[in-house]
Amino acid sequence: MSAQHAFEDSMTKLKGEERKLQKSLAKLKKTLADTQAELLESQKSLKETVAVKEAAEAYLLKIKPGCDFITENYDKREKHRAAESKALEKAAKLLKGTPAYKAAESQSELESLGSCRDTCEKAGRSHAKCKACLADVEVPGYCAGHPETDGC
């Protein structure tokens, strides 16, 4: 009878272990399924990321010749820009020296005098009468504030 009893105790113990192992197996199968789902999602994300990376690299290769042109010709472009600026400055200087420019500038200056034009032409631009007229004050009032002006 003791062998029967030992057999039953052993079976009870083994059945308990089997239940524990089956629960553990179920948990591991769930973990495996979750991990496989994560792996599939990660693989999909990786595929999309690689596609974006390859598109960016292709775009960079496409625009590289233009970038290389700019960097390779930078010094030449700077030299040309400096020469062009110098030429424009020379042209402006030459234009300002022409009689037509000087006449236009003189006319513009006279027009800027407005109603004081006659007074300033007679007395001169640096005279107190002209400056007082431009400031829209009487000559004594202008001279009170600017005693060093000619005509005060």
Coordinates of N, CA and C in Angstrom, one line a residue:
M1 N 0.8 -1.2 0.0 CA 0.0 0.0 0.0 C 0.9 1.3 0.0
S2 N 2.0 1.2 0.5 CA 2.8 2.4 0.6 C 3.3 2.7 -0.8
A3 N 3.4 1.8 -1.7 CA 3.8 2.1 -3.1 C 2.7 2.8 -3.8
Q4 N 1.4 2.4 -3.5 CA 0.3 3.1 -4.1 C 0.2 4.5 -3.6
H5 N 0.4 4.7 -2.3 CA 0.4 6.0 -1.7 C 1.5 6.9 -2.2
A6 N 2.7 6.4 -2.4 CA 3.8 7.1 -2.9 C 3.5 7.5 -4.4
F7 N 2.9 6.6 -5.1 CA 2.5 6.9 -6.5 C 1.5 8.0 -6.6
E8 N 0.5 8.0 -5.7 CA -0.5 9.1 -5.7 C 0.1 10.4 -5.3
D9 N 0.9 10.4 -4.3 CA 1.6 11.6 -3.9 C 2.4 12.2 -5.0
S10 N 3.1 11.3 -5.7 CA 4.0 11.7 -6.8 C 3.1 12.3 -8.0
M11 N 2.0 11.7 -8.2 CA 1.1 12.1 -9.3 C 0.5 13.5 -9.0
T12 N 0.1 13.7 -7.7 CA -0.5 15.0 -7.3 C 0.6 16.1 -7.4
K13 N 1.8 15.7 -7.0 CA 2.9 16.7 -7.1 C 3.1 17.0 -8.6
L14 N 3.2 16.0 -9.4 CA 3.5 16.2 -10.8 C 2.3 17.0 -11.5
K15 N 1.1 16.7 -11.1 CA -0.1 17.4 -11.7 C 0.0 18.9 -11.4
G16 N 0.4 19.2 -10.1 CA 0.6 20.6 -9.7 C 1.7 21.3 -10.5
E17 N 2.8 20.6 -10.7 CA 3.9 21.2 -11.5 C 3.4 21.4 -13.0
E18 N 2.6 20.4 -13.5 CA 2.1 20.5 -14.9 C 1.3 21.8 -15.0
R19 N 0.4 22.0 -14.0 CA -0.5 23.2 -14.1 C 0.4 24.5 -14.1
K20 N 1.4 24.5 -13.2 CA 2.3 25.7 -13.2 C 3.0 25.9 -14.5
L21 N 3.5 24.8 -15.1 CA 4.2 24.9 -16.3 C 3.3 25.3 -17.5
Q22 N 2.0 24.8 -17.5 CA 1.1 25.2 -18.5 C 0.7 26.7 -18.4
K23 N 0.6 27.3 -17.2 CA 0.4 28.7 -17.0 C 1.6 29.5 -17.5
S24 N 2.8 29.0 -17.1 CA 4.0 29.6 -17.6 C 4.1 29.6 -19.1
L25 N 3.7 28.4 -19.7 CA 3.7 28.3 -21.2 C 2.8 29.3 -21.8
A26 N 1.6 29.4 -21.2 CA 0.6 30.4 -21.8 C 1.1 31.8 -21.7
K27 N 1.8 32.2 -20.6 CA 2.4 33.5 -20.5 C 3.5 33.7 -21.5
L28 N 4.3 32.7 -21.7 CA 5.4 32.8 -22.6 C 4.9 32.9 -24.0
K29 N 3.8 32.2 -24.4 CA 3.2 32.2 -25.7 C 2.7 33.6 -25.9
K30 N 2.0 34.2 -24.9 CA 1.5 35.6 -25.1 C 2.6 36.6 -25.2
T31 N 3.7 36.4 -24.4 CA 4.9 37.3 -24.6 C 5.5 37.2 -26.0
L32 N 5.6 35.9 -26.5 CA 6.1 35.7 -27.8 C 5.2 36.4 -28.9
A33 N 3.9 36.3 -28.7 CA 3.0 36.9 -29.7 C 3.2 38.4 -29.7
D34 N 3.3 39.0 -28.5 CA 3.4 40.4 -28.3 C 4.8 40.9 -28.9
T35 N 5.8 40.1 -28.6 CA 7.1 40.5 -29.1 C 7.2 40.4 -30.7
Q36 N 6.5 39.3 -31.2 CA 6.5 39.2 -32.7 C 5.7 40.3 -33.3
A37 N 4.6 40.8 -32.7 CA 3.9 42.0 -33.2 C 4.8 43.2 -33.1
E38 N 5.5 43.4 -32.0 CA 6.4 44.5 -31.9 C 7.5 44.5 -33.0
L39 N 8.0 43.2 -33.3 CA 9.0 43.1 -34.3 C 8.5 43.4 -35.7
L40 N 7.3 43.0 -36.0 CA 6.7 43.3 -37.3 C 6.5 44.8 -37.4
E41 N 6.0 45.5 -36.3 CA 5.9 46.9 -36.3 C 7.2 47.6 -36.5
S42 N 8.2 47.2 -35.8 CA 9.6 47.7 -35.9 C 10.1 47.5 -37.3
Q43 N 9.9 46.4 -37.9 CA 10.4 46.1 -39.3 C 9.7 47.0 -40.3
K44 N 8.4 47.3 -40.1 CA 7.6 48.2 -40.9 C 8.2 49.6 -40.8
S45 N 8.4 50.0 -39.6 CA 8.9 51.3 -39.3 C 10.3 51.5 -39.9
L46 N 11.1 50.5 -39.8 CA 12.5 50.5 -40.4 C 12.4 50.6 -41.9
K47 N 11.5 49.9 -42.5 CA 11.4 49.9 -43.9 C 11.0 51.3 -44.4
E48 N 10.1 52.0 -43.7 CA 9.6 53.3 -44.0 C 10.8 54.3 -43.8
T49 N 11.5 54.1 -42.7 CA 12.7 55.0 -42.4 C 13.8 54.9 -43.4
V50 N 14.0 53.7 -43.9 CA 15.0 53.4 -44.9 C 14.6 54.1 -46.2
A51 N 13.3 54.0 -46.5 CA 12.8 54.6 -47.7 C 13.0 56.1 -47.7
V52 N 12.7 56.7 -46.6 CA 12.8 58.2 -46.4 C 14.3 58.6 -46.5
K53 N 15.2 57.8 -45.9 CA 16.6 58.0 -45.9 C 17.1 58.0 -47.4
E54 N 16.7 56.9 -48.1 CA 17.2 56.7 -49.4 C 16.6 57.9 -50.3
A55 N 15.4 58.3 -50.1 CA 14.9 59.5 -50.9 C 15.7 60.7 -50.6
A56 N 16.0 60.9 -49.3 CA 16.8 62.1 -49.0 C 18.2 62.0 -49.6
E57 N 18.8 60.9 -49.6 CA 20.1 60.7 -50.2 C 20.1 60.9 -51.7
A58 N 19.0 60.4 -52.3 CA 18.9 60.6 -53.8 C 18.7 62.1 -54.1
Y59 N 17.9 62.8 -53.3 CA 17.8 64.2 -53.5 C 19.1 65.0 -53.4
L60 N 19.9 64.6 -52.3 CA 21.2 65.2 -52.1 C 22.1 65.0 -53.3
L61 N 22.1 63.8 -53.8 CA 22.9 63.4 -55.0 C 22.4 64.3 -56.2
K62 N 21.1 64.5 -56.3 CA 20.6 65.2 -57.4 C 21.0 66.7 -57.4
I63 N 21.0 67.3 -56.2 CA 21.4 68.7 -56.1 C 22.9 68.9 -55.9
K64 N 23.7 67.9 -55.7 CA 25.1 68.0 -55.4 C 25.8 68.8 -56.5
P65 N 25.6 68.6 -57.8 CA 26.3 69.3 -58.8 C 26.1 70.9 -58.7
G66 N 24.9 71.3 -58.3 CA 24.7 72.7 -58.2 C 25.4 73.3 -57.0
C67 N 25.5 72.5 -55.9 CA 26.2 72.9 -54.7 C 27.7 72.9 -55.0
D68 N 28.2 71.9 -55.7 CA 29.6 71.9 -56.0 C 30.0 73.1 -56.9
F69 N 29.1 73.4 -57.9 CA 29.3 74.6 -58.7 C 29.5 75.8 -57.9
I70 N 28.6 76.0 -57.0 CA 28.7 77.2 -56.1 C 30.0 77.3 -55.3
T71 N 30.3 76.1 -54.7 CA 31.5 76.2 -53.8 C 32.8 76.2 -54.7
E72 N 32.8 75.6 -55.8 CA 34.0 75.6 -56.7 C 34.2 77.0 -57.3
N73 N 33.2 77.7 -57.6 CA 33.3 79.0 -58.3 C 33.1 80.2 -57.3
Y74 N 33.1 79.9 -56.0 CA 32.9 81.0 -55.1 C 33.9 82.1 -55.2
D75 N 35.2 81.8 -55.3 CA 36.2 82.8 -55.4 C 36.1 83.6 -56.7
K76 N 35.8 82.9 -57.8 CA 35.6 83.6 -59.1 C 34.4 84.5 -59.0
R77 N 33.4 84.1 -58.4 CA 32.2 84.9 -58.3 C 32.4 86.1 -57.4
E78 N 33.2 86.0 -56.4 CA 33.6 87.1 -55.5 C 34.4 88.1 -56.3
K79 N 35.3 87.6 -57.1 CA 36.2 88.5 -57.9 C 35.3 89.3 -58.9
H80 N 34.4 88.6 -59.6 CA 33.5 89.2 -60.5 C 32.6 90.3 -59.9
R81 N 32.1 89.9 -58.7 CA 31.3 90.8 -58.0 C 32.0 92.1 -57.6
A82 N 33.3 91.9 -57.1 CA 34.1 93.1 -56.8 C 34.3 94.0 -58.0
A83 N 34.6 93.3 -59.1 CA 34.9 94.1 -60.3 C 33.6 94.8 -60.8
E84 N 32.5 94.2 -60.7 CA 31.2 94.8 -61.0 C 30.9 96.0 -60.1
S85 N 31.2 95.8 -58.8 CA 30.9 96.9 -57.9 C 31.8 98.1 -58.2
K86 N 33.1 97.8 -58.5 CA 34.0 98.9 -58.8 C 33.6 99.6 -60.1
A87 N 33.2 98.9 -61.1 CA 32.7 99.4 -62.3 C 31.5 100.3 -62.1
L88 N 30.6 99.9 -61.3 CA 29.4 100.7 -61.0 C 29.7 101.9 -60.2
E89 N 30.6 101.9 -59.3 CA 31.1 103.1 -58.6 C 31.7 104.1 -59.6
K90 N 32.5 103.5 -60.5 CA 33.2 104.4 -61.5 C 32.1 105.1 -62.4
A91 N 31.1 104.3 -62.8 CA 30.1 104.8 -63.7 C 29.3 105.9 -62.9
A92 N 29.0 105.7 -61.7 CA 28.3 106.7 -60.9 C 29.1 108.0 -60.8
K93 N 30.4 107.8 -60.5 CA 31.3 109.0 -60.4 C 31.3 109.7 -61.7
L94 N 31.4 109.0 -62.9 CA 31.4 109.7 -64.2 C 30.1 110.4 -64.5
L95 N 29.0 109.7 -64.1 CA 27.7 110.3 -64.3 C 27.5 111.6 -63.5
K96 N 28.0 111.6 -62.3 CA 27.9 112.8 -61.4 C 28.7 113.9 -61.9
G97 N 29.7 113.6 -62.7 CA 30.6 114.7 -63.3 C 30.1 115.3 -64.6
T98 N 29.0 114.8 -65.1 CA 28.5 115.3 -66.4 C 27.7 116.6 -66.1
P99 N 27.7 117.5 -67.1 CA 26.9 118.8 -67.0 C 25.4 118.5 -66.8
A100 N 24.9 117.5 -67.4 CA 23.5 117.2 -67.3 C 23.1 116.9 -65.8
Y101 N 24.0 116.1 -65.2 CA 23.7 115.7 -63.8 C 23.8 116.9 -62.9
K102 N 24.9 117.7 -63.1 CA 25.1 118.9 -62.3 C 23.9 119.9 -62.5
A103 N 23.4 120.1 -63.7 CA 22.3 120.9 -63.9 C 21.0 120.4 -63.2
A104 N 20.8 119.1 -63.3 CA 19.6 118.5 -62.6 C 19.8 118.6 -61.1
E105 N 20.9 118.4 -60.6 CA 21.2 118.5 -59.2 C 20.9 120.0 -58.7
S106 N 21.4 120.9 -59.5 CA 21.3 122.4 -59.1 C 19.8 122.7 -59.2
Q107 N 19.1 122.2 -60.2 CA 17.6 122.5 -60.3 C 16.9 121.9 -59.2
S108 N 17.2 120.7 -58.8 CA 16.6 120.0 -57.7 C 16.8 120.8 -56.4
E109 N 18.0 121.3 -56.2 CA 18.3 122.1 -55.0 C 17.5 123.3 -54.9
L110 N 17.4 124.0 -56.1 CA 16.6 125.2 -56.1 C 15.1 124.9 -55.8
E111 N 14.6 123.8 -56.4 CA 13.2 123.5 -56.1 C 13.0 123.1 -54.7
S112 N 14.0 122.6 -54.0 CA 13.9 122.2 -52.6 C 13.8 123.5 -51.7
L113 N 14.2 124.6 -52.2 CA 14.1 125.9 -51.4 C 12.7 126.4 -51.4
G114 N 11.8 125.9 -52.3 CA 10.4 126.3 -52.2 C 10.2 127.8 -52.3
S115 N 9.4 128.4 -51.4 CA 9.1 129.8 -51.4 C 10.3 130.7 -51.0
C116 N 11.4 130.1 -50.5 CA 12.6 130.8 -50.1 C 13.6 130.9 -51.3
R117 N 13.2 130.5 -52.4 CA 14.2 130.4 -53.6 C 14.8 131.8 -53.9
D118 N 13.9 132.8 -54.1 CA 14.4 134.1 -54.4 C 15.3 134.7 -53.3
T119 N 14.9 134.5 -52.1 CA 15.7 135.1 -51.0 C 17.1 134.4 -50.9
C120 N 17.1 133.1 -51.1 CA 18.4 132.3 -51.0 C 19.3 132.6 -52.2
E121 N 18.7 132.8 -53.4 CA 19.5 133.1 -54.6 C 20.1 134.5 -54.4
K122 N 19.4 135.5 -53.8 CA 19.9 136.9 -53.7 C 21.0 136.9 -52.6
A123 N 20.6 136.4 -51.4 CA 21.5 136.5 -50.2 C 22.6 135.4 -50.2
G124 N 22.3 134.2 -50.7 CA 23.2 133.1 -50.6 C 22.7 132.1 -49.6
R125 N 23.1 130.8 -49.8 CA 22.6 129.7 -49.0 C 23.0 129.8 -47.5
S126 N 24.2 130.4 -47.3 CA 24.7 130.4 -46.0 C 24.4 131.7 -45.2
H127 N 23.6 132.6 -45.8 CA 23.2 133.9 -45.2 C 22.0 133.7 -44.2
A128 N 22.0 134.5 -43.2 CA 20.9 134.4 -42.2 C 19.5 134.6 -42.8
K129 N 19.4 135.4 -43.8 CA 18.1 135.6 -44.4 C 17.5 134.3 -45.0
C130 N 18.4 133.6 -45.7 CA 18.0 132.3 -46.4 C 17.7 131.3 -45.3
K131 N 18.6 131.2 -44.3 CA 18.4 130.2 -43.3 C 17.1 130.5 -42.4
A132 N 16.9 131.7 -42.2 CA 15.7 132.1 -41.4 C 14.4 131.8 -42.2
C133 N 14.4 132.1 -43.5 CA 13.3 131.8 -44.4 C 13.0 130.3 -44.4
L134 N 14.1 129.5 -44.5 CA 13.9 128.0 -44.6 C 13.4 127.5 -43.2
A135 N 13.8 128.1 -42.1 CA 13.3 127.7 -40.8 C 12.0 128.3 -40.5
D136 N 11.5 129.2 -41.4 CA 10.2 129.8 -41.2 C 10.1 130.7 -39.9
V137 N 11.2 131.4 -39.7 CA 11.3 132.4 -38.6 C 11.8 133.7 -39.1
E138 N 11.7 134.7 -38.3 CA 12.3 136.0 -38.7 C 13.8 136.0 -38.5
V139 N 14.5 136.9 -39.2 CA 15.9 136.9 -39.2 C 16.4 137.2 -37.7
P140 N 15.9 138.1 -37.0 CA 16.4 138.3 -35.6 C 16.2 137.1 -34.7
G141 N 15.1 136.4 -34.9 CA 14.9 135.1 -34.1 C 15.9 134.1 -34.5
Y142 N 16.2 133.9 -35.8 CA 17.2 132.9 -36.2 C 18.5 133.3 -35.7
C143 N 18.9 134.6 -35.8 CA 20.2 135.0 -35.3 C 20.4 134.9 -33.8
A144 N 19.3 134.9 -33.1 CA 19.3 134.8 -31.6 C 19.8 133.4 -31.3
G145 N 19.5 132.4 -32.1 CA 19.9 131.0 -31.8 C 21.2 130.6 -32.6
H146 N 21.5 131.4 -33.6 CA 22.7 131.1 -34.4 C 23.5 132.4 -34.7
P147 N 24.1 133.0 -33.7 CA 24.8 134.3 -33.9 C 26.0 134.2 -34.8
E148 N 26.6 133.0 -35.0 CA 27.8 132.9 -35.9 C 27.5 132.9 -37.4
T149 N 26.2 132.8 -37.7 CA 25.8 132.8 -39.1 C 26.0 134.1 -39.8
D150 N 26.4 134.1 -41.1 CA 26.7 135.3 -41.9 C 25.4 136.1 -41.9
G151 N 25.4 137.4 -41.7 CA 24.3 138.3 -41.8 C 23.6 138.5 -40.5
C152 N 24.1 137.9 -39.4 CA 23.5 138.1 -38.1 C 24.1 139.3 -37.4

